Coordinates of C-alpha atoms in Angstrom, one line a residue:
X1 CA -0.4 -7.2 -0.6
X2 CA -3.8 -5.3 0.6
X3 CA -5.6 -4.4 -2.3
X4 CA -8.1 -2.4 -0.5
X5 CA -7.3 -0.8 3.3
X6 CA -10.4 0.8 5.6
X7 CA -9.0 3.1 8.1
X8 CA -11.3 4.0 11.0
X9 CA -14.5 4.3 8.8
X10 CA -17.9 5.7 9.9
X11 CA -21.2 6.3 8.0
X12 CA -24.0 8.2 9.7
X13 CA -27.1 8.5 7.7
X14 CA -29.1 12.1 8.3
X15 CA -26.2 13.5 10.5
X16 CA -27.3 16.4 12.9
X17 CA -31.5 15.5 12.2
X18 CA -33.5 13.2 14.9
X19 CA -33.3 10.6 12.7
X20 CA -29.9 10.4 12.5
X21 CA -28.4 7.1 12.8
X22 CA -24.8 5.6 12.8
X23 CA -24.6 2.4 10.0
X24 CA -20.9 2.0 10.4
X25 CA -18.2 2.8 13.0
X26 CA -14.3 2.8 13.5
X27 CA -14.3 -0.3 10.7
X28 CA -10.7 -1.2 9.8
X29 CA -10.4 -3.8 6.9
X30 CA -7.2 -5.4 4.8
X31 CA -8.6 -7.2 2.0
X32 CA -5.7 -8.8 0.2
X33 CA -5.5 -9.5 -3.5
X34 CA -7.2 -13.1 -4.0
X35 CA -9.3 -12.8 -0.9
X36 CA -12.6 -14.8 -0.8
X37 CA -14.6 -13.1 2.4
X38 CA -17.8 -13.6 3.9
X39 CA -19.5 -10.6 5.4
X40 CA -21.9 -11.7 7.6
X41 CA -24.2 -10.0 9.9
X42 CA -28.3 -9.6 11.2
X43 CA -30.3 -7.6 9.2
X44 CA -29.6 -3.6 9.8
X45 CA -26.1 -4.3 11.3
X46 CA -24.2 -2.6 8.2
X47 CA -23.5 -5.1 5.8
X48 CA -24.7 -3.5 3.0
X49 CA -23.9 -0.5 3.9
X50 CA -20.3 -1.6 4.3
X51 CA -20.5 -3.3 0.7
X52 CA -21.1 -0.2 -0.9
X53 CA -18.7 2.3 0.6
X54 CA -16.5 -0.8 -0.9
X55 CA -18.1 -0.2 -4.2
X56 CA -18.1 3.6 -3.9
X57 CA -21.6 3.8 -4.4
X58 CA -21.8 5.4 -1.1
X59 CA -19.8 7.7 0.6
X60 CA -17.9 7.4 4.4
X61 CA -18.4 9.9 6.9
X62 CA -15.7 9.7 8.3
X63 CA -12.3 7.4 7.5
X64 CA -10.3 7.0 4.0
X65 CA -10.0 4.3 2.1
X66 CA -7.1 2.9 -0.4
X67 CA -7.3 0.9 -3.0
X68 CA -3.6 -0.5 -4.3
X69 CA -2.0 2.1 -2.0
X70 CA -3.7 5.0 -3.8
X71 CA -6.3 6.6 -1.7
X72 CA -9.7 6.7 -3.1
X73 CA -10.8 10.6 -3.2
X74 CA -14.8 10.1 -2.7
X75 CA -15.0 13.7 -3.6
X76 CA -14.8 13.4 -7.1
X77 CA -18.0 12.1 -8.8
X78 CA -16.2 11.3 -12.2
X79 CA -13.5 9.3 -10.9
X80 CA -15.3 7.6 -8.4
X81 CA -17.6 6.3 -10.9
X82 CA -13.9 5.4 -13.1
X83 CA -12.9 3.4 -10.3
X84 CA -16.2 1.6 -9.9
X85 CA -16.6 1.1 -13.2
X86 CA -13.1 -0.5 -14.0
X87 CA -11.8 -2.3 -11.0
X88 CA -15.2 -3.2 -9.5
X89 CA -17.7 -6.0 -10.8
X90 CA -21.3 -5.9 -8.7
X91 CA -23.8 -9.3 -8.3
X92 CA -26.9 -8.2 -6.9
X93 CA -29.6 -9.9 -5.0
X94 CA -32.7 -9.0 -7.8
X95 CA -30.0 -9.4 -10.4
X96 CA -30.5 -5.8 -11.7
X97 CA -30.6 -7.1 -15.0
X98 CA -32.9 -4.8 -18.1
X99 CA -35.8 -7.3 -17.9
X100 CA -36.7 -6.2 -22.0
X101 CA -33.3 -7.0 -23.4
X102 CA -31.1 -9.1 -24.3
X103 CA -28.5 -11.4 -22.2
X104 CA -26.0 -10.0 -24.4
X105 CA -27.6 -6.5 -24.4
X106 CA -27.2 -6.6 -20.1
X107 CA -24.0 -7.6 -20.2
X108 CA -22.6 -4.9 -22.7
X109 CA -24.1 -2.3 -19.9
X110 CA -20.6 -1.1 -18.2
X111 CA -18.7 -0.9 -21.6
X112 CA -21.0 1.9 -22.4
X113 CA -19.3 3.5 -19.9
X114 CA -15.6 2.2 -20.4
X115 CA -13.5 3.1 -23.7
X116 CA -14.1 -0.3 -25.2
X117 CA -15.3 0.8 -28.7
X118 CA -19.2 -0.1 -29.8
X119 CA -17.9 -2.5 -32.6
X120 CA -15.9 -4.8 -29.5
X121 CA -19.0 -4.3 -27.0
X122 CA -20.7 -7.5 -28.0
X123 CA -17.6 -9.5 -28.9
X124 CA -16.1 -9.0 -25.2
X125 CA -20.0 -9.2 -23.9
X126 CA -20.1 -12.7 -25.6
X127 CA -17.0 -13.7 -24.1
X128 CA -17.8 -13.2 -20.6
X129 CA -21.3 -15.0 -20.9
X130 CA -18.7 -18.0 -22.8
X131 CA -16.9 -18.1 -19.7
X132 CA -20.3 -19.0 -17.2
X133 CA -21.0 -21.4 -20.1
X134 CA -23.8 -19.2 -20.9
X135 CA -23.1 -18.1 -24.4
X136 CA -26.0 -20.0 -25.4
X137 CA -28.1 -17.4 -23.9
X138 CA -26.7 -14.5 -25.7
X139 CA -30.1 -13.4 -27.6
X140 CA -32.4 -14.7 -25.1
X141 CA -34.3 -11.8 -23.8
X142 CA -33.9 -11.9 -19.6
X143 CA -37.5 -12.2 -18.6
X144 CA -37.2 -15.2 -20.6
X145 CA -34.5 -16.8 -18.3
X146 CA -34.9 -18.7 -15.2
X147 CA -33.8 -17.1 -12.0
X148 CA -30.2 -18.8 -11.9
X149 CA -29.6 -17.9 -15.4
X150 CA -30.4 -14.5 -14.5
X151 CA -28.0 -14.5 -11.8
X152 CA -24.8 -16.2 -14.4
X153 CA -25.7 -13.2 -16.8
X154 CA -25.4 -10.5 -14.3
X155 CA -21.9 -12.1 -12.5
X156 CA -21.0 -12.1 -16.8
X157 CA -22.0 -8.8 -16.3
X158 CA -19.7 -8.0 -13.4
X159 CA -17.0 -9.5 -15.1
X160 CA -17.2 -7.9 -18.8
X161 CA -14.7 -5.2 -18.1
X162 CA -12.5 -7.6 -16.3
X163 CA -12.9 -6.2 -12.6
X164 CA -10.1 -7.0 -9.8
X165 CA -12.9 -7.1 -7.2
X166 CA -16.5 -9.1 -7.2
X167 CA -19.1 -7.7 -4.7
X168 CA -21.7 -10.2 -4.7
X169 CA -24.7 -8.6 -2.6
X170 CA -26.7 -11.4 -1.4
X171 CA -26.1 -13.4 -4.5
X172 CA -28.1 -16.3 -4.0
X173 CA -31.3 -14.6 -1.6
X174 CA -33.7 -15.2 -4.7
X175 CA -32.3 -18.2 -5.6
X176 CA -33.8 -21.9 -4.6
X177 CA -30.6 -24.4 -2.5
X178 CA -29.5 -26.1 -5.8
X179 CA -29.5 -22.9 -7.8
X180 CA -27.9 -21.2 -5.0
X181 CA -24.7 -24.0 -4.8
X182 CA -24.3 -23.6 -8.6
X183 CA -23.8 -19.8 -8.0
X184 CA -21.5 -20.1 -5.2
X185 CA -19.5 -22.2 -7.0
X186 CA -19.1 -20.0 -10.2
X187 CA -18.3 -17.1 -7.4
X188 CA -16.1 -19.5 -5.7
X189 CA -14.2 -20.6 -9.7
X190 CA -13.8 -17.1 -9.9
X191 CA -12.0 -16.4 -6.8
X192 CA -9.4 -19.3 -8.3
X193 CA -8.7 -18.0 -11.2
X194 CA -7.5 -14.9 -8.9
X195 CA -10.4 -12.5 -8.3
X196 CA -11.0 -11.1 -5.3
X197 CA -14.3 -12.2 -4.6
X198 CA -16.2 -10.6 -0.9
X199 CA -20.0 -11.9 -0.4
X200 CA -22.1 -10.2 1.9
X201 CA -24.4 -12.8 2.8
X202 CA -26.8 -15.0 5.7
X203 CA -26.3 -17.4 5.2
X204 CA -23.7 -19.7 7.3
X205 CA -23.2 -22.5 4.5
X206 CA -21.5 -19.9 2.1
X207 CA -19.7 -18.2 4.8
X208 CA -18.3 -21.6 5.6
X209 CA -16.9 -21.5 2.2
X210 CA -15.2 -18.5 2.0
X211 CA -11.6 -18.3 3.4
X212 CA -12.4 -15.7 5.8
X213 CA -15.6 -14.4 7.7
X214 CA -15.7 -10.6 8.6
X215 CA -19.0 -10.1 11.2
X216 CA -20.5 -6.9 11.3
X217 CA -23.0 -6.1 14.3
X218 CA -24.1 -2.6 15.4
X219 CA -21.8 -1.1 12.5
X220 CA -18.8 -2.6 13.8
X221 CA -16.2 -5.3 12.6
X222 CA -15.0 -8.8 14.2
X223 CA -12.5 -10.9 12.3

């Protein structure tokens, strides 16, 4: 079963104006619950841009999306940041991590948003970081923290509210190649204990990996 459908999306960037220029085109997508996908693509071809229409923090031009069957209504600010902030768990390239505070600080981050109450924030925090075998970490300030502990605390991050969709943005770009195959793997763990796991990425090794490779060039898809 699809757990999120593209139909015929476009994004156009500075539509009408001289600098107007079209990111994605006519991209049609099944992603199925349990799906591990590689998105894969030269730099400027759409990846990213695709990722985040995904994530709803960007907005289609043109197209709809679903997600379960429901469409997603990208014309509501408050619900799109409900469905981002429930059903969607973000990895990030520069980690995004609050360099001053705590692991367990970072990962408590979405609850503030959820209506997980303060006195369960750092109980389910510590969880997550217990499941990347991190908990040791907890009340280690970040900028203390190598770069691929940085990267476990912010995919416990992604999974603190217990997301049915990982977008892993270049996961492993600041990472060096042994750090980088220890983060793949935790992606790839995830994705068989049943999370829907999509990696936009470069590099070929990890796309080899994945189950299925989406390539994006100009703004459009090839399966």
């Amino acid at each position: 079963m699809s757990i999120l459908t593209l139909r015929n999306i476009g994004k156009i960037y500075n539509p009408g104006k001289p600098n107007s220029c079209e990111a994605l085109r006519g991209v049609d997508l099944d992603i199925e619950r349990g799906d591990l996908i590689a998105i894969i693509g030269e730099s400027g071809s759409g990846k990213s841009t695709l990722l985040h229409i995904l994530g709803c923090l960007d907005q289609p031009t043109s197209g709809e999306m679903s997600f379960g069957g429901a469409r997603v209504n990208f014309r509501s600010a408050k619900k799109l940041a409900a469905y981002r902030n429930g059903k969607i768990g973000f990895v990030l390239q520069d980690f995004g991590l609050i360099l001053g505070e705590t692991a367990v600080e970072n990962v408590c981050v979405p609850l503030l948003f959820s209506k997980t109450p303060f006195t369960k924030m750092k109980s389910r925090a510590r969880t997550a970081l217990d499941t990347l075998n991190i908990g040791k970490l907890a009340n280690k300030r970040v900028n203390q923290l190598s770069g691929g502990q940085k990267q476990r605390v912010a995919i416990a991050r992604a999974l603190v509210n217990d997301p049915e969709i990982i977008l892993a943005d270049e996961p492993t770009g600041a990472l060096d190649s042994k750090t980088s195959s220890e983060i793949v793997n935790t992606l790839l763990d995830l994705n068989e204990k049943g999370k829907t796991v999509i990696i936009v990425t470069h590099d070929p090794k990890i796309a080899a990996q994945c189950r299925r490779v989406v390539t994006i060039t100009d703004g459009a898809l090839s399966e």
